[in-house]
Short mmCIF file of C-alpha atoms in Angstrom, two decimals:
data_model
loop_
_atom_site.label_atom_id
_atom_site.label_comp_id
_atom_site.label_asym_id
_atom_site.label_seq_id
_atom_site.Cartn_x
_atom_site.Cartn_y
_atom_site.Cartn_z
CA MET A 78 33.15 9.09 11.02
CA HIS A 79 35.11 11.80 12.83
CA LYS A 80 37.99 9.43 13.55
CA SER A 81 38.36 8.59 9.87
CA PHE A 82 38.47 12.31 9.03
CA LEU A 83 41.21 12.80 11.63
CA VAL A 84 43.15 9.79 10.30
CA TRP A 85 42.88 11.10 6.74
CA ALA A 86 43.95 14.57 7.89
CA ALA A 87 47.03 13.16 9.61
CA ALA A 88 48.01 10.95 6.66
CA LEU A 89 47.40 13.63 4.04
CA GLY A 90 49.23 16.18 6.21
CA ALA A 91 52.29 13.94 6.43
CA LEU A 92 52.13 13.37 2.67
CA ALA A 93 51.95 17.14 2.09
CA VAL A 94 55.15 17.62 4.12
CA VAL A 95 56.93 14.90 2.12
CA LEU A 96 55.74 16.31 -1.21
CA GLY A 97 56.57 19.87 -0.15
CA ALA A 98 60.11 18.83 0.76
CA PHE A 99 60.48 16.99 -2.55
CA GLY A 100 59.21 20.05 -4.40
CA ALA A 101 61.59 22.36 -2.58
CA HIS A 102 64.72 20.25 -2.90
CA LYS A 103 64.61 17.82 -5.82
CA LEU A 104 61.89 18.85 -8.24
CA LYS A 105 63.81 21.96 -9.41
CA GLU A 106 66.35 19.64 -11.01
CA LEU A 107 63.67 17.82 -13.02
CA VAL A 108 61.24 20.42 -14.35
CA PRO A 109 61.09 24.13 -15.29
CA PRO A 110 60.18 26.74 -12.62
CA GLU A 111 56.56 27.12 -13.79
CA THR A 112 56.04 23.39 -13.28
CA VAL A 113 57.53 23.62 -9.78
CA SER A 114 55.01 26.39 -9.14
CA THR A 115 52.16 24.13 -10.31
CA PHE A 116 53.35 21.38 -7.98
CA GLN A 117 53.64 23.85 -5.09
CA THR A 118 50.05 24.97 -5.70
CA GLY A 119 48.96 21.36 -5.22
CA VAL A 120 50.92 21.09 -1.96
CA THR A 121 49.56 24.41 -0.68
CA TYR A 122 45.94 23.50 -1.36
CA GLN A 123 46.48 20.06 0.14
CA PHE A 124 47.74 21.69 3.35
CA TYR A 125 44.83 24.15 3.49
CA HIS A 126 42.32 21.36 3.14
CA VAL A 127 44.10 19.07 5.60
CA PHE A 128 43.44 21.75 8.23
CA ALA A 129 39.82 22.08 7.05
CA LEU A 130 39.45 18.30 7.32
CA LEU A 131 40.99 18.36 10.79
CA ALA A 132 38.53 21.03 11.92
CA THR A 133 35.65 19.11 10.34
CA GLY A 134 36.64 15.93 12.18
CA ILE A 135 36.82 17.75 15.51
CA LEU A 136 33.47 19.46 14.93
CA PHE A 137 31.86 16.20 13.81
CA ALA A 138 32.98 14.53 17.05
CA HIS A 139 30.98 17.07 19.05
CA VAL A 140 28.04 17.80 16.76
CA PRO A 141 27.69 15.10 14.12
CA GLY A 142 25.61 15.94 11.10
CA THR A 143 25.16 15.16 7.43
CA GLN A 144 26.59 18.49 6.29
CA LEU A 145 29.78 17.98 8.28
CA GLU A 146 30.07 14.44 6.96
CA TRP A 147 29.82 15.72 3.40
CA ALA A 148 32.28 18.52 4.12
CA GLY A 149 34.88 15.98 5.21
CA ARG A 150 34.24 13.76 2.23
CA CYS A 151 34.51 16.72 -0.16
CA PHE A 152 37.80 17.86 1.36
CA ILE A 153 39.29 14.38 0.92
CA ILE A 154 37.98 13.97 -2.63
CA GLY A 155 39.04 17.52 -3.49
CA ILE A 156 42.60 16.85 -2.35
CA PHE A 157 42.82 13.80 -4.58
CA LEU A 158 41.27 15.53 -7.58
CA PHE A 159 42.77 19.02 -7.31
CA SER A 160 46.18 18.40 -5.79
CA GLY A 161 46.50 14.92 -7.26
CA SER A 162 45.92 16.20 -10.79
CA LEU A 163 48.57 18.89 -10.32
CA TYR A 164 51.03 16.26 -9.06
CA ALA A 165 50.19 14.08 -12.06
CA LEU A 166 50.70 16.97 -14.48
CA THR A 167 54.08 17.65 -12.88
CA MET A 168 55.06 14.00 -13.18
CA LEU A 169 54.05 13.97 -16.85
CA LYS A 170 56.17 17.06 -17.45
CA ALA A 171 59.14 15.55 -15.59
CA THR A 172 59.01 12.30 -17.54
CA GLY A 173 58.28 13.92 -20.88
CA SER A 174 55.18 11.74 -21.21
CA VAL A 175 52.61 12.64 -23.78
CA GLY A 176 49.01 11.66 -24.15
CA LEU A 177 47.52 12.35 -20.73
CA ARG A 178 47.68 16.13 -20.87
CA GLY A 179 43.87 16.18 -20.68
CA ILE A 180 44.24 15.31 -17.00
CA GLY A 181 44.32 19.07 -16.37
CA ILE A 182 40.51 19.15 -16.68
CA ILE A 183 40.34 17.31 -13.35
CA THR A 184 41.90 20.24 -11.47
CA PRO A 185 38.90 22.61 -11.70
CA ILE A 186 36.55 19.75 -10.84
CA GLY A 187 38.60 19.26 -7.67
CA GLY A 188 38.27 22.99 -7.02
CA LEU A 189 34.50 22.74 -7.28
CA VAL A 190 34.54 19.82 -4.83
CA PHE A 191 36.58 21.98 -2.42
CA ILE A 192 33.95 24.73 -2.72
CA ALA A 193 31.20 22.18 -2.04
CA GLY A 194 33.14 21.11 1.06
CA TRP A 195 33.37 24.66 2.37
CA ILE A 196 29.65 25.25 1.72
CA SER A 197 28.82 21.97 3.49
CA LEU A 198 31.00 23.03 6.42
CA LEU A 199 29.19 26.37 6.55
CA MET A 200 25.79 24.67 6.50
CA GLY A 201 26.90 22.29 9.23
CA VAL A 202 28.19 25.10 11.43
CA LEU A 203 25.01 27.13 10.92
CA LYS A 204 22.97 24.18 12.24
CA ILE A 205 24.88 24.16 15.53
CA LYS A 206 22.67 25.44 18.30
CA ALA A 207 24.59 27.87 20.49
#
């Protein structure tokens, strides 16, 4: 399981760099500044949780446990829900699409999944015998 967390961390980290570069250089031409800020929030949280996933994968390699496994899963799911919904909202704004504005409800759900990941990581770390 730890290898898959490390693979996901590497792939999602690379994607965050690509999306961050797009947001910094091209997105400004397509959407208003507040939408660029929304997109940047998604990139920032993706990066934070890539590093959390990386740490979880390394810890899991040395002290595997259910809590660490769930932490990794939550970080991956949270990135897709939280950051992914912000990217989708930005895309909708850029294309002038209507109808899927309700997708914004997914963002706080992703935030709750991130919190669950951090709590799972805490529980996993507390179980480590020093």
